[in-house]
CSV table of C-alpha atoms in Angstrom, one decimal:
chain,number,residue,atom,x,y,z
A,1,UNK,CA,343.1,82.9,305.9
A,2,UNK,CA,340.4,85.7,306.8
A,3,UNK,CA,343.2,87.7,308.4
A,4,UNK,CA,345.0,87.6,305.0
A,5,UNK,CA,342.5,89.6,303.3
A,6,UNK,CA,343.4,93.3,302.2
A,7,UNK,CA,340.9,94.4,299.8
A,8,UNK,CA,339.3,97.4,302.2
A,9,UNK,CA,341.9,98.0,303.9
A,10,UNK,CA,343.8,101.5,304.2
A,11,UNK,CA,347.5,101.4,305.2
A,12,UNK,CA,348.7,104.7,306.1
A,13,UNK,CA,352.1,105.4,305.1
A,14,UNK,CA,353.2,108.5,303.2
A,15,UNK,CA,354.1,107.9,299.4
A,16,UNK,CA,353.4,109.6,295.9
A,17,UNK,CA,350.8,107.2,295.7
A,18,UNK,CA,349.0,108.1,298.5
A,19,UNK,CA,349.0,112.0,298.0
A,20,UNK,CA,347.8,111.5,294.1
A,21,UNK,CA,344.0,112.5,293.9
A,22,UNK,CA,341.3,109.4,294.2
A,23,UNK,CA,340.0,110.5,291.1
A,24,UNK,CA,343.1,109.7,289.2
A,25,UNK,CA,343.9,106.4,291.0
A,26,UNK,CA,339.9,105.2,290.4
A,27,UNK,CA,341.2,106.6,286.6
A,28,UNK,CA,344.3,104.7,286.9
A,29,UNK,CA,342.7,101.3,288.6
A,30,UNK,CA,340.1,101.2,285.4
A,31,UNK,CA,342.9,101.7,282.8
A,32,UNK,CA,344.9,99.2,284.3
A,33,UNK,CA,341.8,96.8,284.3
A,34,UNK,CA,341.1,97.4,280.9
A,35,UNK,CA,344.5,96.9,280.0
A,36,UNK,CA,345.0,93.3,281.4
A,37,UNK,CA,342.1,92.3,279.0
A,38,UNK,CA,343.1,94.3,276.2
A,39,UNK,CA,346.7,92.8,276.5
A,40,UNK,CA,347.3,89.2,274.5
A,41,UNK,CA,350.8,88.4,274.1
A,42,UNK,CA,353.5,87.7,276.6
A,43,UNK,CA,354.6,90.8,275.6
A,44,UNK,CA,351.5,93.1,276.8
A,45,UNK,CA,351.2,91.0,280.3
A,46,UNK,CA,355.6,91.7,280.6
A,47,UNK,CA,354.7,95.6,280.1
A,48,UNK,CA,351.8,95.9,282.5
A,49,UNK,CA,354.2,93.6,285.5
A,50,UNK,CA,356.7,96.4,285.3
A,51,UNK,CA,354.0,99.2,285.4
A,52,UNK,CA,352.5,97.4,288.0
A,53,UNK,CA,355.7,96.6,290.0
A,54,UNK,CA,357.1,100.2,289.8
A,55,UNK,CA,353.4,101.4,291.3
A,56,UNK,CA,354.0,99.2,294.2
A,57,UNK,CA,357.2,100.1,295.1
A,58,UNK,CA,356.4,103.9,294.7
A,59,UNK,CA,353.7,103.3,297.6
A,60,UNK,CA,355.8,101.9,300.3
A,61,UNK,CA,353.3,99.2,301.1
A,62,UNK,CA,355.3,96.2,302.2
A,63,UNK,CA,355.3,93.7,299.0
A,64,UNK,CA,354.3,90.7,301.7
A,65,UNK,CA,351.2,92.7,303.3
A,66,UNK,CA,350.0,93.3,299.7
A,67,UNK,CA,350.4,90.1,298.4
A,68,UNK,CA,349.2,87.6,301.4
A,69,UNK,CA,345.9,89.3,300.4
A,70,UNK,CA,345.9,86.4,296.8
A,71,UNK,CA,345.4,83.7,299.4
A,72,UNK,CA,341.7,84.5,299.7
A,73,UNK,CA,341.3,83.8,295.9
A,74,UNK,CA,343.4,80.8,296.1
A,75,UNK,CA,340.7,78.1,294.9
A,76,UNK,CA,338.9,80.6,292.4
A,77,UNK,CA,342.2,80.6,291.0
A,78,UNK,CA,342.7,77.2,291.1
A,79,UNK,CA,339.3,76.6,289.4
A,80,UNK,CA,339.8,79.2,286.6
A,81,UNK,CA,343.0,78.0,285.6
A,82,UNK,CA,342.2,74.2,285.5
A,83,UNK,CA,339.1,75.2,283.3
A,84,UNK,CA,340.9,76.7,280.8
A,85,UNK,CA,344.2,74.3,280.7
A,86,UNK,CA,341.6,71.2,280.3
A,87,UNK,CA,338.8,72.9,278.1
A,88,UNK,CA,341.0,74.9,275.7
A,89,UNK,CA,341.2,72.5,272.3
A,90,UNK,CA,344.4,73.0,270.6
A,91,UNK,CA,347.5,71.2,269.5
A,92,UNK,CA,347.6,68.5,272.4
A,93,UNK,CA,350.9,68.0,274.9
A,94,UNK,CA,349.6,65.8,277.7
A,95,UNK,CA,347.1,63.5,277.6
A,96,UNK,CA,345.9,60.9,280.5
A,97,UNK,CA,342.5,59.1,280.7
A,98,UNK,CA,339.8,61.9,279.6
A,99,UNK,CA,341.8,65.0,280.1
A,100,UNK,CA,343.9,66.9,277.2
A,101,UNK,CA,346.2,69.6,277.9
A,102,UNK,CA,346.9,71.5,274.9
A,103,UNK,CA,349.4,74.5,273.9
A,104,UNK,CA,346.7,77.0,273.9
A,105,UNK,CA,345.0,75.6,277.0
A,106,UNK,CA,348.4,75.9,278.6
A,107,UNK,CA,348.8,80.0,276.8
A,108,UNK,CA,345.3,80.7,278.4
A,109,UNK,CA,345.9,79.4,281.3
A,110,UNK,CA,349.0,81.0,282.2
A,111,UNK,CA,347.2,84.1,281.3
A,112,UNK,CA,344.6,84.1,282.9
A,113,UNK,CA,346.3,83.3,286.0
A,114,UNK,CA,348.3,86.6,285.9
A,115,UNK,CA,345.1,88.6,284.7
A,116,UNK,CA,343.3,87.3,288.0
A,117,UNK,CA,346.5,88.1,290.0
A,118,UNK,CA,347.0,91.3,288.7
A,119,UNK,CA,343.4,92.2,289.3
A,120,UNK,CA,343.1,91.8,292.6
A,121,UNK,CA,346.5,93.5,293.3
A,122,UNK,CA,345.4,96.5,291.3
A,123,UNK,CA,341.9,96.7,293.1
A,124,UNK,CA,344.0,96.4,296.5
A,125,UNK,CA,346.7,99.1,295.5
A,126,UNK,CA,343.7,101.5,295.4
A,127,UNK,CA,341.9,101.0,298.8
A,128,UNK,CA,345.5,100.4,300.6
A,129,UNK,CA,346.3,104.1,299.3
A,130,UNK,CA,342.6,105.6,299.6
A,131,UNK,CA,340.9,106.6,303.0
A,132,UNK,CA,336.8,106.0,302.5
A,133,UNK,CA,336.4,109.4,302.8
A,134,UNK,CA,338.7,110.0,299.9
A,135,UNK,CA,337.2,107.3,297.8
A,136,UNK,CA,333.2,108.6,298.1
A,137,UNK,CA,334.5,112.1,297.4
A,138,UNK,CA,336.1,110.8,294.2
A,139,UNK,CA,333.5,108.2,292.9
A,140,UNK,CA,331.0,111.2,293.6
A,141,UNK,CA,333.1,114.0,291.5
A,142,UNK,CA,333.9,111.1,288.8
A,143,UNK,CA,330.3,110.4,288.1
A,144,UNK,CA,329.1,113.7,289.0
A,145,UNK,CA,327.6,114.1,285.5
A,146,UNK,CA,325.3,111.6,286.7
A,147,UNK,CA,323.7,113.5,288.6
A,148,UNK,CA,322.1,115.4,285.6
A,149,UNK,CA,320.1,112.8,284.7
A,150,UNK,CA,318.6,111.6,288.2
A,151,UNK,CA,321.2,109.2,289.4
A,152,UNK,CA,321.9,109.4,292.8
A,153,UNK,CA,325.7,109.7,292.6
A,154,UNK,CA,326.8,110.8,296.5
A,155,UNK,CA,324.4,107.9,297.7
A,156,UNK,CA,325.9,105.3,295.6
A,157,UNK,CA,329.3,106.8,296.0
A,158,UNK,CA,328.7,106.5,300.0
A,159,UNK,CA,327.3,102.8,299.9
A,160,UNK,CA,330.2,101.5,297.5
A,161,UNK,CA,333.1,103.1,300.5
A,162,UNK,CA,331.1,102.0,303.3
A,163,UNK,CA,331.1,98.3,301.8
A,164,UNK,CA,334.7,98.5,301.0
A,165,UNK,CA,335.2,99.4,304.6
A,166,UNK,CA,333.3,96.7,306.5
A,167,UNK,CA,335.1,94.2,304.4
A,168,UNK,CA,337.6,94.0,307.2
A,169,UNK,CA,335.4,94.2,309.7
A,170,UNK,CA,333.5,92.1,308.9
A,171,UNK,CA,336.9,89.7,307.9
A,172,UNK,CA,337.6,90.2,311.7
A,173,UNK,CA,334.1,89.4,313.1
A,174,UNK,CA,334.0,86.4,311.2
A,175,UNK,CA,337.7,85.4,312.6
A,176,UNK,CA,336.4,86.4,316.3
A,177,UNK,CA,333.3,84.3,316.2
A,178,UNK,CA,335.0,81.3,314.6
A,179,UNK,CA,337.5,81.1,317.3
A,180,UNK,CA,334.7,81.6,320.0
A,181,UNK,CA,332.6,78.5,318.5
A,182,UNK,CA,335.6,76.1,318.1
A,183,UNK,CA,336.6,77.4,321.8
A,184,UNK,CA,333.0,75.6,322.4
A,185,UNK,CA,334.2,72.6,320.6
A,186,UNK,CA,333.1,73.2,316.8
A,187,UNK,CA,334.5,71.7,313.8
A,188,UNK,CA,334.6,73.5,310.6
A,189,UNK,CA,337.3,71.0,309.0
A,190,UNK,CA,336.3,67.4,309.4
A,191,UNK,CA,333.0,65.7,307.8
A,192,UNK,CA,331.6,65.7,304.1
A,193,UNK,CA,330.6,68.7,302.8
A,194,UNK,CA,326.6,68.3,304.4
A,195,UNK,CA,328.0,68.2,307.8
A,196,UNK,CA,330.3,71.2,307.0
A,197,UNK,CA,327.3,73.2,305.8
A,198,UNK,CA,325.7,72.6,308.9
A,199,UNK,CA,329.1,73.7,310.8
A,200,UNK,CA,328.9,77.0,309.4
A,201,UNK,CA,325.1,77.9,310.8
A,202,UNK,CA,326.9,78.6,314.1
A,203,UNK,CA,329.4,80.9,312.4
A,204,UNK,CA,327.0,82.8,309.8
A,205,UNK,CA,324.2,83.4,312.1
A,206,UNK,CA,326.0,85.5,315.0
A,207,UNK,CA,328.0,87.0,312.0
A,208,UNK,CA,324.6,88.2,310.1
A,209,UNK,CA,322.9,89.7,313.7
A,210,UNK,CA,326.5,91.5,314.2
A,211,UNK,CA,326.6,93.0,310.8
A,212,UNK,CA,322.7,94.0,311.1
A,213,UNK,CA,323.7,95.6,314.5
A,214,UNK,CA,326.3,97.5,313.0
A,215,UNK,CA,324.7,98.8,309.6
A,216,UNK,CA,322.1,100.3,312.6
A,217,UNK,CA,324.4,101.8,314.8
A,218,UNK,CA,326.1,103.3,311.5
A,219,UNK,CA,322.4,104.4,310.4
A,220,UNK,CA,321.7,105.7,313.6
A,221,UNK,CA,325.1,108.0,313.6
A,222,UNK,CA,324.5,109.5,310.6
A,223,UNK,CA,320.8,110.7,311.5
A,224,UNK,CA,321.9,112.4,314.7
A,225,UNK,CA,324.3,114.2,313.1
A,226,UNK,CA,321.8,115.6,310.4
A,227,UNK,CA,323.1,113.3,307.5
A,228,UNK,CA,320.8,114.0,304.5
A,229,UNK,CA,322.8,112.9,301.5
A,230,UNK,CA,324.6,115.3,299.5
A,231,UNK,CA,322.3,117.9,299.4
A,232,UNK,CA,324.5,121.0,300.9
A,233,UNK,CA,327.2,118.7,301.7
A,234,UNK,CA,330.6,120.8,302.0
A,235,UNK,CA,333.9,119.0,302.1
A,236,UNK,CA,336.8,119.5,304.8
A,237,UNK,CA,339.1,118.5,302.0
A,238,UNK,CA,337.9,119.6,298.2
A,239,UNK,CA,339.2,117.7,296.2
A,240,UNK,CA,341.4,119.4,293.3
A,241,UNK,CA,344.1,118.4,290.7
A,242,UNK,CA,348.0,119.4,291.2
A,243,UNK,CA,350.7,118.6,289.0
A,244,UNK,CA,351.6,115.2,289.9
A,245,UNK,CA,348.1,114.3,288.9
A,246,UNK,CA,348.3,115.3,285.5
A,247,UNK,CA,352.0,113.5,285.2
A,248,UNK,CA,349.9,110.5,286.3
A,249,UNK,CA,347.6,110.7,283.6
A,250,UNK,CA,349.9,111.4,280.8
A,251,UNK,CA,351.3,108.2,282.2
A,252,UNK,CA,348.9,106.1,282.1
A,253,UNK,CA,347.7,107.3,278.4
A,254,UNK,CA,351.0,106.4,277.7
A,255,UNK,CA,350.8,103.3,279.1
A,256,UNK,CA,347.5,102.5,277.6
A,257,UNK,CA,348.7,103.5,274.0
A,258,UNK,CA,351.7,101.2,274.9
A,259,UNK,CA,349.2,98.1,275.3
A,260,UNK,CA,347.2,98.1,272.7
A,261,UNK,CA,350.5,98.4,270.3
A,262,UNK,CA,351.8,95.2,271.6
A,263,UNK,CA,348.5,93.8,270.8
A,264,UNK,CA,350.0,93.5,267.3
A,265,UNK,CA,353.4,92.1,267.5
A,266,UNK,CA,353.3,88.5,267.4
């Protein structure tokens, strides 16, 4: 299961995708976002599968490595549909003992599902096409304007990559040390949920000193080589638009536009 995590992970295949600027796909991620909750017809949620399937396909990330990475939001998916299939009130289908499934409940339900899906696939298209280098430099030149005002944009640019990339490190730590205590005979799976909590105190204190030791020896790089923020900071690789880019925004204008006008068929 903590193997089948991708969120933070880069896979580095060459595709359109891949050689678009970050700016446009961190533009491209929010639309997309704000599209799943704008859309509320079957119609909206049909438009934004094909977008999001023809996005997939265009960058040659295996369709199984991207979506084994829904496994790890299995039960919050689980729990956010059942709350709104038994909570929703509406004309009622099914009905046993205390709980009422109802036509909307089932509508909202089904929704939400693909909104939650759909979310975590377009948040994992972006890092799986991204490097972390390419992501800070394009959260930095995105909010750049913040910068007026005080906000510390390269710092919070930096700390947003570097905890999108210990995600998987830390997802392999975790995997390491959980096979090292059950090689010492602990048991994660069996008990009530007390003795499970008290399981996990061999598994989350090793994983907490490994992750201190590692935000120090990452602290510790970045002094010795004179790290001071972004003051003076030159890139290797500027960032700067090129055609496809702009293709990708008209696109996703379109797309946008396309969205919100199905919002109003019925």
């Amino acid at each position: 299961m903590l193997r089948e995590i991708t969120l933070g992970q880069y896979y580095p295949v060459d595709s359109v995708i891949h050689r678009l600027d970050p700016r446009t796909k961190l533009f491209g991620t929010l639309v997309f976002i704000l599209s799943l909750f704008f859309a509320n017809n079957l119609w909206g949620y049909l438009l934004a599968t094909i977008v999001l399937a023809a996005v997939i396909r265009m960058t040659r990330v295996p369709f199984s490595f991207m979506v084994k990475g829904l496994k790890a939001i299995l039960f919050l998916l689980l729990i956010s549909v059942s709350f709104n299939l038994f909570l929703t009130r509406g004309e009622v289908l099914v009905q046993f003992w205390i709980f009422k499934i109802s036509r909307e409940g089932l509508t909202m339900a089904g929704f939400m599902a693909v909104r939650l899906i759909y979310l975590v696939l377009g948040s994992t298209i972006m890092t799986l096409t991204t490097t972390p280098n390419a992501l800070t430099d394009g959260l930095e030149k995105s909010l750049g304007a913040l910068n007026k005002v005080g906000v510390p944009v390269h710092e919070i640019s930096m700390m947003m990559s570097i905890a999108l990339r210990f995600i998987p490190i830390l997802v392999e730590e975790t995997d390491k040390i959980m096979k090292a205590q059950m090689a010492r005979g602990a048991d994660f799976e069996s008990g009530n949920l007390m003795q499970k909590a008290k399981a996990m105190i061999p598994l989350l204190v090793p994983l907490f000193i490994s992750a201190f030791r590692r935000a120090t020896d990452l602290a510790m790089a970045m002094e010795a080589r004179c790290y001071r923020g972004g003051r003076g900071r030159t890139k290797m690789k500027p960032l700067h638009y090129e055609a496809r880019d702009r293709v990708a925004y008209l696109l996703l204008l379109f797309y946008f536009a396309g969205v919100i006008g199905l919002r109003f068929l019925p």
